[in-house]
């Protein structure tokens, strides 16, 4: 009889711990969501007309400012997809500032 009672108590404890496991797992802190991709920007090779194309991706939708070492610059509106293209700009080193972040564009070797 004593053995039967002990088995009954142990099996009840085991069942309770199995039932409590999903609740305990749900209470654990969840992993942070993946960070948004870092913004990138690049300059195409020099075209036949002597100009380049500037393009970028991974930006936050909204205004951004483009700086060029050849004096070209201006505001570009980043759409919902986070990308942009500026066609036929002077070949130069370019950077894009959005908020407090500055992204240097790759691809110019002049």
mmCIF file of N, CA, C and O in Angstrom, residues 3-63:
data_model
loop_
_atom_site.group_PDB
_atom_site.id
_atom_site.type_symbol
_atom_site.label_atom_id
_atom_site.label_comp_id
_atom_site.label_asym_id
_atom_site.label_seq_id
_atom_site.Cartn_x
_atom_site.Cartn_y
_atom_site.Cartn_z
ATOM 1 N N UNK A 3 3.826 1.581 -1.204
ATOM 2 C CA UNK A 3 4.432 1.713 -2.524
ATOM 3 C C UNK A 3 3.432 2.314 -3.512
ATOM 4 O O UNK A 3 3.785 3.152 -4.331
ATOM 5 N N UNK A 4 2.197 1.923 -3.455
ATOM 6 C CA UNK A 4 1.164 2.435 -4.347
ATOM 7 C C UNK A 4 0.959 3.940 -4.122
ATOM 8 O O UNK A 4 0.833 4.700 -5.082
ATOM 9 N N UNK A 5 0.950 4.387 -2.893
ATOM 10 C CA UNK A 5 0.786 5.806 -2.572
ATOM 11 C C UNK A 5 1.974 6.608 -3.091
ATOM 12 O O UNK A 5 1.803 7.687 -3.665
ATOM 13 N N UNK A 6 3.179 6.082 -2.902
ATOM 14 C CA UNK A 6 4.381 6.768 -3.360
ATOM 15 C C UNK A 6 4.357 6.924 -4.884
ATOM 16 O O UNK A 6 4.681 7.978 -5.414
ATOM 17 N N UNK A 7 3.964 5.890 -5.624
ATOM 18 C CA UNK A 7 3.871 5.964 -7.079
ATOM 19 C C UNK A 7 2.823 6.980 -7.515
ATOM 20 O O UNK A 7 3.019 7.730 -8.475
ATOM 21 N N UNK A 8 1.743 7.030 -6.810
ATOM 22 C CA UNK A 8 0.684 7.974 -7.126
ATOM 23 C C UNK A 8 1.162 9.416 -6.934
ATOM 24 O O UNK A 8 0.938 10.269 -7.792
ATOM 25 N N UNK A 9 1.875 9.683 -5.851
ATOM 26 C CA UNK A 9 2.397 11.024 -5.572
ATOM 27 C C UNK A 9 3.460 11.399 -6.598
ATOM 28 O O UNK A 9 3.458 12.506 -7.153
ATOM 29 N N UNK A 10 4.389 10.497 -6.885
ATOM 30 C CA UNK A 10 5.450 10.784 -7.857
ATOM 31 C C UNK A 10 4.896 11.023 -9.252
ATOM 32 O O UNK A 10 5.332 11.925 -9.961
ATOM 33 N N UNK A 11 3.916 10.220 -9.653
ATOM 34 C CA UNK A 11 3.344 10.409 -10.987
ATOM 35 C C UNK A 11 2.565 11.723 -11.062
ATOM 36 O O UNK A 11 2.573 12.394 -12.094
ATOM 37 N N UNK A 12 1.942 12.136 -9.988
ATOM 38 C CA UNK A 12 1.239 13.422 -9.953
ATOM 39 C C UNK A 12 2.224 14.580 -10.075
ATOM 40 O O UNK A 12 1.985 15.545 -10.795
ATOM 41 N N UNK A 13 3.366 14.480 -9.377
ATOM 42 C CA UNK A 13 4.394 15.521 -9.466
ATOM 43 C C UNK A 13 4.985 15.589 -10.867
ATOM 44 O O UNK A 13 5.229 16.672 -11.407
ATOM 45 N N UNK A 14 5.225 14.434 -11.464
ATOM 46 C CA UNK A 14 5.784 14.408 -12.818
ATOM 47 C C UNK A 14 4.803 15.029 -13.805
ATOM 48 O O UNK A 14 5.192 15.810 -14.683
ATOM 49 N N UNK A 15 3.538 14.705 -13.680
ATOM 50 C CA UNK A 15 2.533 15.272 -14.578
ATOM 51 C C UNK A 15 2.426 16.782 -14.389
ATOM 52 O O UNK A 15 2.320 17.533 -15.358
ATOM 53 N N UNK A 16 2.485 17.244 -13.161
ATOM 54 C CA UNK A 16 2.401 18.687 -12.890
ATOM 55 C C UNK A 16 3.587 19.433 -13.491
ATOM 56 O O UNK A 16 3.442 20.516 -14.047
ATOM 57 N N UNK A 17 4.778 18.840 -13.406
ATOM 58 C CA UNK A 17 5.952 19.504 -13.967
ATOM 59 C C UNK A 17 5.870 19.553 -15.488
ATOM 60 O O UNK A 17 6.285 20.523 -16.119
ATOM 61 N N UNK A 18 5.326 18.508 -16.112
ATOM 62 C CA UNK A 18 5.157 18.528 -17.567
ATOM 63 C C UNK A 18 4.132 19.569 -17.998
ATOM 64 O O UNK A 18 4.286 20.224 -19.022
ATOM 65 N N UNK A 19 3.103 19.735 -17.222
ATOM 66 C CA UNK A 19 2.092 20.742 -17.543
ATOM 67 C C UNK A 19 2.620 22.154 -17.317
ATOM 68 O O UNK A 19 2.238 23.084 -18.020
ATOM 69 N N UNK A 20 3.508 22.328 -16.362
ATOM 70 C CA UNK A 20 4.040 23.654 -16.059
ATOM 71 C C UNK A 20 5.145 24.077 -17.028
ATOM 72 O O UNK A 20 5.435 25.260 -17.173
ATOM 73 N N UNK A 21 5.767 23.147 -17.726
ATOM 74 C CA UNK A 21 6.896 23.477 -18.609
ATOM 75 C C UNK A 21 6.534 24.477 -19.694
ATOM 76 O O UNK A 21 7.262 25.452 -19.895
ATOM 77 N N UNK A 22 5.428 24.332 -20.436
ATOM 78 C CA UNK A 22 5.120 25.333 -21.462
ATOM 79 C C UNK A 22 4.903 26.723 -20.881
ATOM 80 O O UNK A 22 5.308 27.724 -21.467
ATOM 81 N N UNK A 23 4.302 26.809 -19.712
ATOM 82 C CA UNK A 23 4.094 28.101 -19.073
ATOM 83 C C UNK A 23 5.422 28.719 -18.674
ATOM 84 O O UNK A 23 5.643 29.912 -18.863
ATOM 85 N N UNK A 24 6.326 27.912 -18.171
ATOM 86 C CA UNK A 24 7.643 28.424 -17.790
ATOM 87 C C UNK A 24 8.414 28.896 -19.016
ATOM 88 O O UNK A 24 9.079 29.925 -18.985
ATOM 89 N N UNK A 25 8.321 28.149 -20.108
ATOM 90 C CA UNK A 25 9.004 28.565 -21.338
ATOM 91 C C UNK A 25 8.415 29.856 -21.888
ATOM 92 O O UNK A 25 9.132 30.712 -22.397
ATOM 93 N N UNK A 26 7.107 30.020 -21.793
ATOM 94 C CA UNK A 26 6.468 31.238 -22.287
ATOM 95 C C UNK A 26 6.879 32.454 -21.469
ATOM 96 O O UNK A 26 6.902 33.570 -21.971
ATOM 97 N N UNK A 27 7.226 32.239 -20.211
ATOM 98 C CA UNK A 27 7.606 33.350 -19.341
ATOM 99 C C UNK A 27 9.041 33.816 -19.576
ATOM 100 O O UNK A 27 9.415 34.895 -19.137
ATOM 101 N N UNK A 28 9.852 33.014 -20.290
ATOM 102 C CA UNK A 28 11.228 33.422 -20.564
ATOM 103 C C UNK A 28 11.241 34.624 -21.496
ATOM 104 O O UNK A 28 10.378 34.763 -22.349
ATOM 105 N N UNK A 29 12.235 35.511 -21.352
ATOM 106 C CA UNK A 29 12.298 36.664 -22.243
ATOM 107 C C UNK A 29 12.500 36.203 -23.683
ATOM 108 O O UNK A 29 13.244 35.266 -23.948
ATOM 109 N N UNK A 30 11.802 36.856 -24.594
ATOM 110 C CA UNK A 30 11.910 36.511 -26.009
ATOM 111 C C UNK A 30 13.145 37.156 -26.607
ATOM 112 O O UNK A 30 13.601 38.204 -26.163
ATOM 113 N N UNK A 31 13.699 36.551 -27.625
ATOM 114 C CA UNK A 31 14.871 37.097 -28.312
ATOM 115 C C UNK A 31 14.495 38.405 -28.990
ATOM 116 O O UNK A 31 13.371 38.592 -29.444
ATOM 117 N N UNK A 32 15.441 39.316 -29.041
ATOM 118 C CA UNK A 32 15.220 40.594 -29.718
ATOM 119 C C UNK A 32 14.998 40.341 -31.207
ATOM 120 O O UNK A 32 15.619 39.473 -31.794
ATOM 121 N N UNK A 33 14.113 41.146 -31.843
ATOM 122 C CA UNK A 33 13.942 40.971 -33.284
ATOM 123 C C UNK A 33 15.218 41.354 -34.015
ATOM 124 O O UNK A 33 16.016 42.148 -33.522
ATOM 125 N N UNK A 34 15.407 40.769 -35.181
ATOM 126 C CA UNK A 34 16.603 41.067 -35.965
ATOM 127 C C UNK A 34 16.640 42.552 -36.312
ATOM 128 O O UNK A 34 15.617 43.164 -36.582
ATOM 129 N N UNK A 35 17.823 43.113 -36.283
ATOM 130 C CA UNK A 35 17.981 44.518 -36.615
ATOM 131 C C UNK A 35 17.707 44.742 -38.094
ATOM 132 O O UNK A 35 17.924 43.862 -38.917
ATOM 133 N N UNK A 36 17.244 45.921 -38.390
ATOM 134 C CA UNK A 36 17.027 46.287 -39.784
ATOM 135 C C UNK A 36 18.360 46.267 -40.514
ATOM 136 O O UNK A 36 19.398 46.544 -39.930
ATOM 137 N N UNK A 37 18.295 45.908 -41.774
ATOM 138 C CA UNK A 37 19.557 45.882 -42.509
ATOM 139 C C UNK A 37 20.202 47.260 -42.557
ATOM 140 O O UNK A 37 19.519 48.270 -42.615
ATOM 141 N N UNK A 38 21.523 47.274 -42.508
ATOM 142 C CA UNK A 38 22.239 48.542 -42.563
ATOM 143 C C UNK A 38 22.064 49.155 -43.942
ATOM 144 O O UNK A 38 22.036 48.456 -44.955
ATOM 145 N N UNK A 39 21.948 50.467 -43.977
ATOM 146 C CA UNK A 39 21.795 51.172 -45.234
ATOM 147 C C UNK A 39 23.083 51.073 -46.042
ATOM 148 O O UNK A 39 24.185 51.119 -45.491
ATOM 149 N N UNK A 40 22.943 50.928 -47.339
ATOM 150 C CA UNK A 40 24.083 50.891 -48.243
ATOM 151 C C UNK A 40 23.824 51.823 -49.416
ATOM 152 O O UNK A 40 22.679 52.129 -49.743
ATOM 153 N N UNK A 41 24.896 52.242 -50.031
ATOM 154 C CA UNK A 41 24.801 53.171 -51.147
ATOM 155 C C UNK A 41 25.967 52.897 -52.084
ATOM 156 O O UNK A 41 27.066 52.568 -51.620
ATOM 157 N N UNK A 42 25.745 53.023 -53.393
ATOM 158 C CA UNK A 42 26.838 52.807 -54.341
ATOM 159 C C UNK A 42 26.707 53.716 -55.550
ATOM 160 O O UNK A 42 25.624 54.170 -55.901
ATOM 161 N N UNK A 43 27.859 53.961 -56.174
ATOM 162 C CA UNK A 43 27.963 54.779 -57.370
ATOM 163 C C UNK A 43 28.298 53.843 -58.518
ATOM 164 O O UNK A 43 29.202 53.013 -58.404
ATOM 165 N N UNK A 44 27.577 53.977 -59.627
ATOM 166 C CA UNK A 44 27.881 53.139 -60.790
ATOM 167 C C UNK A 44 29.180 53.599 -61.434
ATOM 168 O O UNK A 44 29.700 54.679 -61.120
ATOM 169 N N UNK A 45 29.679 52.804 -62.362
ATOM 170 C CA UNK A 45 30.838 53.232 -63.147
ATOM 171 C C UNK A 45 30.469 54.437 -63.997
ATOM 172 O O UNK A 45 29.291 54.731 -64.226
ATOM 173 N N UNK A 46 31.468 55.153 -64.463
ATOM 174 C CA UNK A 46 31.212 56.335 -65.293
ATOM 175 C C UNK A 46 30.588 55.899 -66.613
ATOM 176 O O UNK A 46 31.086 55.004 -67.296
ATOM 177 N N UNK A 47 29.483 56.525 -66.957
ATOM 178 C CA UNK A 47 28.743 56.202 -68.170
ATOM 179 C C UNK A 47 29.333 56.945 -69.375
ATOM 180 O O UNK A 47 30.206 57.809 -69.227
ATOM 181 N N UNK A 48 28.829 56.657 -70.574
ATOM 182 C CA UNK A 48 29.315 57.305 -71.791
ATOM 183 C C UNK A 48 29.179 58.820 -71.739
ATOM 184 O O UNK A 48 29.988 59.540 -72.318
ATOM 185 N N UNK A 49 28.156 59.311 -71.061
ATOM 186 C CA UNK A 49 27.940 60.758 -70.966
ATOM 187 C C UNK A 49 28.782 61.411 -69.868
ATOM 188 O O UNK A 49 28.639 62.598 -69.594
ATOM 189 N N UNK A 50 29.661 60.639 -69.220
ATOM 190 C CA UNK A 50 30.524 61.175 -68.174
ATOM 191 C C UNK A 50 29.872 61.257 -66.805
ATOM 192 O O UNK A 50 30.497 61.701 -65.844
ATOM 193 N N UNK A 51 28.621 60.838 -66.704
ATOM 194 C CA UNK A 51 27.880 60.886 -65.436
ATOM 195 C C UNK A 51 27.857 59.498 -64.795
ATOM 196 O O UNK A 51 28.305 58.517 -65.391
ATOM 197 N N UNK A 52 27.337 59.414 -63.581
ATOM 198 C CA UNK A 52 27.159 58.151 -62.863
ATOM 199 C C UNK A 52 25.738 58.079 -62.333
ATOM 200 O O UNK A 52 25.028 59.084 -62.317
ATOM 201 N N UNK A 53 25.349 56.896 -61.926
ATOM 202 C CA UNK A 53 24.069 56.707 -61.232
ATOM 203 C C UNK A 53 24.377 56.388 -59.776
ATOM 204 O O UNK A 53 25.312 55.653 -59.477
ATOM 205 N N UNK A 54 23.587 56.937 -58.896
ATOM 206 C CA UNK A 54 23.729 56.734 -57.458
ATOM 207 C C UNK A 54 22.504 55.948 -57.002
ATOM 208 O O UNK A 54 21.376 56.286 -57.363
ATOM 209 N N UNK A 55 22.718 54.870 -56.238
ATOM 210 C CA UNK A 55 21.581 54.096 -55.742
ATOM 211 C C UNK A 55 21.876 53.595 -54.337
ATOM 212 O O UNK A 55 23.028 53.482 -53.931
ATOM 213 N N UNK A 56 20.816 53.316 -53.604
ATOM 214 C CA UNK A 56 20.980 52.847 -52.234
ATOM 215 C C UNK A 56 19.798 52.024 -51.791
ATOM 216 O O UNK A 56 18.759 51.997 -52.440
ATOM 217 N N UNK A 57 19.963 51.359 -50.657
ATOM 218 C CA UNK A 57 18.901 50.540 -50.084
ATOM 219 C C UNK A 57 19.085 50.393 -48.589
ATOM 220 O O UNK A 57 20.148 50.691 -48.052
ATOM 221 N N UNK A 58 18.035 49.952 -47.921
ATOM 222 C CA UNK A 58 18.085 49.735 -46.474
ATOM 223 C C UNK A 58 17.871 50.990 -45.656
ATOM 224 O O UNK A 58 18.099 50.994 -44.448
ATOM 225 N N UNK A 59 17.413 52.069 -46.289
ATOM 226 C CA UNK A 59 17.171 53.312 -45.574
ATOM 227 C C UNK A 59 15.767 53.329 -44.990
ATOM 228 O O UNK A 59 14.893 52.561 -45.409
ATOM 229 N N UNK A 60 15.536 54.205 -44.033
ATOM 230 C CA UNK A 60 14.216 54.398 -43.448
ATOM 231 C C UNK A 60 13.403 55.296 -44.379
ATOM 232 O O UNK A 60 13.932 56.301 -44.855
ATOM 233 N N UNK A 61 12.155 54.955 -44.660
ATOM 234 C CA UNK A 61 11.351 55.830 -45.509
ATOM 235 C C UNK A 61 11.298 57.249 -44.936
ATOM 236 O O UNK A 61 11.180 57.444 -43.733
ATOM 237 N N UNK A 62 11.419 58.237 -45.819
ATOM 238 C CA UNK A 62 11.411 59.642 -45.409
ATOM 239 C C UNK A 62 12.548 60.392 -46.084
ATOM 240 O O UNK A 62 13.251 59.856 -46.939
ATOM 241 N N UNK A 63 12.767 61.626 -45.695
ATOM 242 C CA UNK A 63 13.800 62.425 -46.351
ATOM 243 C C UNK A 63 15.219 62.020 -45.945
ATOM 244 O O UNK A 63 15.458 61.584 -44.824
#
